[in-house]
Amino acid sequence: MSIKEIMRESEGRFQKLHKLINEIKVTEEDIATKVAATLSIANLLVNDFFFAIDITGKIIFSNDAKELGYTKEELAGQHITMLIPEEDKAIKWNAFLEIINTPEPVQAENIPFTFLCKNGDKLSLSLNIMDTMILGTRIISGVARPPDSILEDRIADKVIDKLDHRDG
């Protein structure tokens, strides 16, 4: 092989390597953008209280209910009525039983709901609920959030739209 041929082959390899490096940089930038957007969305949800209860009202999953002052460990296995002010317990529990006794799946959004905080204070949040079947068991899942989270949702939607447009 002549020196010219070796040089052409090396130049071709160099160009392929340069192209690959540029593709990796673009991929790293895309990943960084997506991670930043995901973290932004996660930060918007940090105060949301996520929970799931079984048909008896037992909390089977939750995150930390920071707004209410509870950790997920404190809530695990407890009855959901511990989070309802005494004067509302009968009405709210009966409403829950109506959901359970409805054969069709139930979904409701932005229900004004007063929760009882660990310190005894009451906090009004917006409640979204959905019931699902998981492994043959009916589960009611919910998200409680401050009412002003509507603005945060709009911001999150814009971030998601930007990411979708970048991918397309």
mmCIF file of C-alpha atoms in Angstrom:
data_model
loop_
_atom_site.group_PDB
_atom_site.id
_atom_site.type_symbol
_atom_site.label_atom_id
_atom_site.label_comp_id
_atom_site.label_asym_id
_atom_site.label_seq_id
_atom_site.Cartn_x
_atom_site.Cartn_y
_atom_site.Cartn_z
ATOM 1 C CA MET A 1 0.000 0.000 0.000
ATOM 2 C CA SER A 2 1.365 3.381 -0.976
ATOM 3 C CA ILE A 3 1.657 6.345 1.328
ATOM 4 C CA LYS A 4 -1.096 8.140 -0.627
ATOM 5 C CA GLU A 5 -3.466 5.193 -0.149
ATOM 6 C CA ILE A 6 -2.668 5.013 3.563
ATOM 7 C CA MET A 7 -3.282 8.769 3.870
ATOM 8 C CA ARG A 8 -6.663 8.512 2.023
ATOM 9 C CA GLU A 9 -7.722 5.586 4.189
ATOM 10 C CA SER A 10 -6.682 7.435 7.347
ATOM 11 C CA GLU A 11 -8.507 10.556 6.205
ATOM 12 C CA GLY A 12 -11.659 8.510 5.564
ATOM 13 C CA ARG A 13 -11.418 6.940 9.020
ATOM 14 C CA PHE A 14 -10.815 10.362 10.545
ATOM 15 C CA GLN A 15 -13.943 11.765 8.823
ATOM 16 C CA LYS A 16 -16.036 8.813 10.030
ATOM 17 C CA LEU A 17 -14.683 9.275 13.548
ATOM 18 C CA HIS A 18 -15.371 13.027 13.424
ATOM 19 C CA LYS A 19 -18.952 12.378 12.251
ATOM 20 C CA LEU A 20 -19.465 9.821 15.044
ATOM 21 C CA ILE A 21 -18.144 12.259 17.670
ATOM 22 C CA ASN A 22 -20.555 14.945 16.426
ATOM 23 C CA GLU A 23 -23.464 12.478 16.596
ATOM 24 C CA ILE A 24 -22.490 11.566 20.164
ATOM 25 C CA LYS A 25 -22.382 15.253 21.117
ATOM 26 C CA VAL A 26 -25.881 15.784 19.700
ATOM 27 C CA THR A 27 -27.102 12.738 21.606
ATOM 28 C CA GLU A 28 -25.520 14.036 24.834
ATOM 29 C CA GLU A 29 -27.175 17.416 24.295
ATOM 30 C CA ASP A 30 -30.561 15.752 23.698
ATOM 31 C CA ILE A 31 -30.134 13.650 26.828
ATOM 32 C CA ALA A 32 -29.124 16.690 28.873
ATOM 33 C CA THR A 33 -32.179 18.591 27.610
ATOM 34 C CA LYS A 34 -34.514 15.699 28.383
ATOM 35 C CA VAL A 35 -33.027 15.196 31.844
ATOM 36 C CA ALA A 36 -33.386 18.914 32.605
ATOM 37 C CA ALA A 37 -37.012 18.871 31.428
ATOM 38 C CA THR A 38 -37.751 15.749 33.475
ATOM 39 C CA LEU A 39 -36.241 17.325 36.570
ATOM 40 C CA SER A 40 -38.284 20.477 35.972
ATOM 41 C CA ILE A 41 -41.456 18.413 35.814
ATOM 42 C CA ALA A 42 -40.439 16.424 38.907
ATOM 43 C CA ASN A 43 -39.841 19.675 40.794
ATOM 44 C CA LEU A 44 -43.321 20.845 39.826
ATOM 45 C CA LEU A 45 -44.774 17.657 41.320
ATOM 46 C CA VAL A 46 -42.722 17.659 44.520
ATOM 47 C CA ASN A 47 -45.625 18.930 46.652
ATOM 48 C CA ASP A 48 -48.237 16.619 45.125
ATOM 49 C CA PHE A 49 -49.495 13.841 47.381
ATOM 50 C CA PHE A 50 -49.865 10.555 45.495
ATOM 51 C CA PHE A 51 -51.695 7.676 47.135
ATOM 52 C CA ALA A 52 -53.470 4.392 46.440
ATOM 53 C CA ILE A 53 -56.035 2.737 48.695
ATOM 54 C CA ASP A 54 -57.789 -0.608 48.584
ATOM 55 C CA ILE A 55 -61.558 -1.064 48.854
ATOM 56 C CA THR A 56 -61.363 -1.086 52.648
ATOM 57 C CA GLY A 57 -59.768 2.388 52.678
ATOM 58 C CA LYS A 58 -56.299 1.127 53.675
ATOM 59 C CA ILE A 59 -53.433 3.160 52.229
ATOM 60 C CA ILE A 60 -51.357 0.682 50.227
ATOM 61 C CA PHE A 61 -49.042 3.218 48.597
ATOM 62 C CA SER A 62 -48.155 6.856 48.995
ATOM 63 C CA ASN A 63 -45.318 9.254 48.692
ATOM 64 C CA ASP A 64 -44.455 11.668 51.487
ATOM 65 C CA ALA A 65 -47.438 13.961 52.027
ATOM 66 C CA LYS A 66 -45.213 16.966 52.697
ATOM 67 C CA GLU A 67 -48.065 19.481 52.602
ATOM 68 C CA LEU A 68 -49.864 17.422 55.258
ATOM 69 C CA GLY A 69 -46.779 16.724 57.378
ATOM 70 C CA TYR A 70 -46.700 12.928 56.933
ATOM 71 C CA THR A 71 -44.040 10.577 55.632
ATOM 72 C CA LYS A 72 -44.988 7.621 53.468
ATOM 73 C CA GLU A 73 -43.930 5.332 56.320
ATOM 74 C CA GLU A 74 -46.441 6.998 58.653
ATOM 75 C CA LEU A 75 -49.234 6.574 56.108
ATOM 76 C CA ALA A 76 -48.508 2.985 55.031
ATOM 77 C CA GLY A 77 -51.257 0.637 56.179
ATOM 78 C CA GLN A 78 -53.327 3.408 57.794
ATOM 79 C CA HIS A 79 -56.962 4.091 56.962
ATOM 80 C CA ILE A 80 -57.559 7.001 54.585
ATOM 81 C CA THR A 81 -59.994 8.576 57.054
ATOM 82 C CA MET A 82 -57.026 9.601 59.210
ATOM 83 C CA LEU A 83 -56.561 12.379 56.640
ATOM 84 C CA ILE A 84 -60.158 13.614 56.846
ATOM 85 C CA PRO A 85 -61.315 16.159 59.448
ATOM 86 C CA GLU A 86 -63.704 14.615 61.995
ATOM 87 C CA GLU A 87 -66.689 16.695 60.879
ATOM 88 C CA ASP A 88 -66.284 15.472 57.263
ATOM 89 C CA LYS A 89 -65.503 11.784 57.889
ATOM 90 C CA ALA A 90 -69.023 10.369 57.575
ATOM 91 C CA ILE A 91 -69.860 12.289 54.390
ATOM 92 C CA LYS A 92 -66.504 11.641 52.705
ATOM 93 C CA TRP A 93 -66.409 7.956 53.682
ATOM 94 C CA ASN A 94 -69.951 7.446 52.347
ATOM 95 C CA ALA A 95 -68.903 9.101 49.072
ATOM 96 C CA PHE A 96 -65.950 6.699 48.915
ATOM 97 C CA LEU A 97 -68.280 3.732 49.473
ATOM 98 C CA GLU A 98 -70.461 4.960 46.587
ATOM 99 C CA ILE A 99 -67.386 4.874 44.358
ATOM 100 C CA ILE A 100 -66.561 1.345 45.484
ATOM 101 C CA ASN A 101 -70.150 0.191 44.882
ATOM 102 C CA THR A 102 -70.212 1.635 41.362
ATOM 103 C CA PRO A 103 -69.449 -1.177 38.897
ATOM 104 C CA GLU A 104 -67.957 1.176 36.293
ATOM 105 C CA PRO A 105 -64.494 2.685 36.708
ATOM 106 C CA VAL A 106 -64.632 6.116 38.316
ATOM 107 C CA GLN A 107 -62.491 9.106 37.458
ATOM 108 C CA ALA A 108 -62.878 12.606 38.875
ATOM 109 C CA GLU A 109 -60.705 15.694 38.624
ATOM 110 C CA ASN A 110 -60.203 18.871 40.616
ATOM 111 C CA ILE A 111 -62.459 17.952 43.523
ATOM 112 C CA PRO A 112 -62.038 20.534 46.307
ATOM 113 C CA PHE A 113 -61.083 18.438 49.329
ATOM 114 C CA THR A 114 -60.132 19.396 52.870
ATOM 115 C CA PHE A 115 -57.413 17.242 54.411
ATOM 116 C CA LEU A 116 -56.434 16.966 58.057
ATOM 117 C CA CYS A 117 -52.736 17.714 58.572
ATOM 118 C CA LYS A 118 -50.588 15.891 61.107
ATOM 119 C CA ASN A 119 -50.459 19.021 63.274
ATOM 120 C CA GLY A 120 -54.271 19.284 63.313
ATOM 121 C CA ASP A 121 -54.530 22.072 60.749
ATOM 122 C CA LYS A 122 -56.857 21.722 57.781
ATOM 123 C CA LEU A 123 -55.602 22.140 54.245
ATOM 124 C CA SER A 124 -57.730 22.507 51.125
ATOM 125 C CA LEU A 125 -56.286 20.726 48.129
ATOM 126 C CA SER A 126 -57.536 19.777 44.702
ATOM 127 C CA LEU A 127 -58.106 16.010 44.491
ATOM 128 C CA ASN A 128 -58.003 13.862 41.362
ATOM 129 C CA ILE A 129 -59.028 10.216 41.675
ATOM 130 C CA MET A 130 -59.122 7.220 39.386
ATOM 131 C CA ASP A 131 -59.998 3.659 40.114
ATOM 132 C CA THR A 132 -58.306 0.750 38.391
ATOM 133 C CA MET A 133 -58.014 -3.006 38.594
ATOM 134 C CA ILE A 134 -54.560 -4.277 39.475
ATOM 135 C CA LEU A 135 -54.108 -8.045 39.549
ATOM 136 C CA GLY A 136 -57.853 -8.446 40.012
ATOM 137 C CA THR A 137 -58.006 -6.006 42.914
ATOM 138 C CA ARG A 138 -59.831 -2.686 42.716
ATOM 139 C CA ILE A 139 -57.548 0.177 43.675
ATOM 140 C CA ILE A 140 -58.437 3.845 44.067
ATOM 141 C CA SER A 141 -55.493 6.083 43.284
ATOM 142 C CA GLY A 142 -55.376 9.778 43.868
ATOM 143 C CA VAL A 143 -53.317 12.903 43.556
ATOM 144 C CA ALA A 144 -53.883 15.821 45.909
ATOM 145 C CA ARG A 145 -52.274 19.092 45.024
ATOM 146 C CA PRO A 146 -52.504 22.759 45.854
ATOM 147 C CA PRO A 147 -55.133 24.418 43.644
ATOM 148 C CA ASP A 148 -52.514 26.764 42.154
ATOM 149 C CA SER A 149 -50.865 23.686 40.614
ATOM 150 C CA ILE A 150 -53.016 24.344 37.557
ATOM 151 C CA LEU A 151 -50.481 26.983 36.535
ATOM 152 C CA GLU A 152 -47.657 24.514 37.165
ATOM 153 C CA ASP A 153 -49.444 21.974 34.937
ATOM 154 C CA ARG A 154 -49.561 24.479 32.118
ATOM 155 C CA ILE A 155 -45.820 25.086 32.483
ATOM 156 C CA ALA A 156 -45.149 21.325 32.520
ATOM 157 C CA ASP A 157 -47.320 20.885 29.404
ATOM 158 C CA LYS A 158 -45.251 23.514 27.597
ATOM 159 C CA VAL A 159 -42.011 21.735 28.549
ATOM 160 C CA ILE A 160 -43.417 18.413 27.326
ATOM 161 C CA ASP A 161 -44.593 20.021 24.064
ATOM 162 C CA LYS A 162 -41.106 21.421 23.443
ATOM 163 C CA LEU A 163 -39.585 17.978 23.979
ATOM 164 C CA ASP A 164 -42.135 16.363 21.671
ATOM 165 C CA HIS A 165 -41.346 18.885 18.925
ATOM 166 C CA ARG A 166 -37.612 18.272 19.263
ATOM 167 C CA ASP A 167 -38.116 14.528 18.864
ATOM 168 C CA GLY A 168 -40.387 14.921 15.818
#
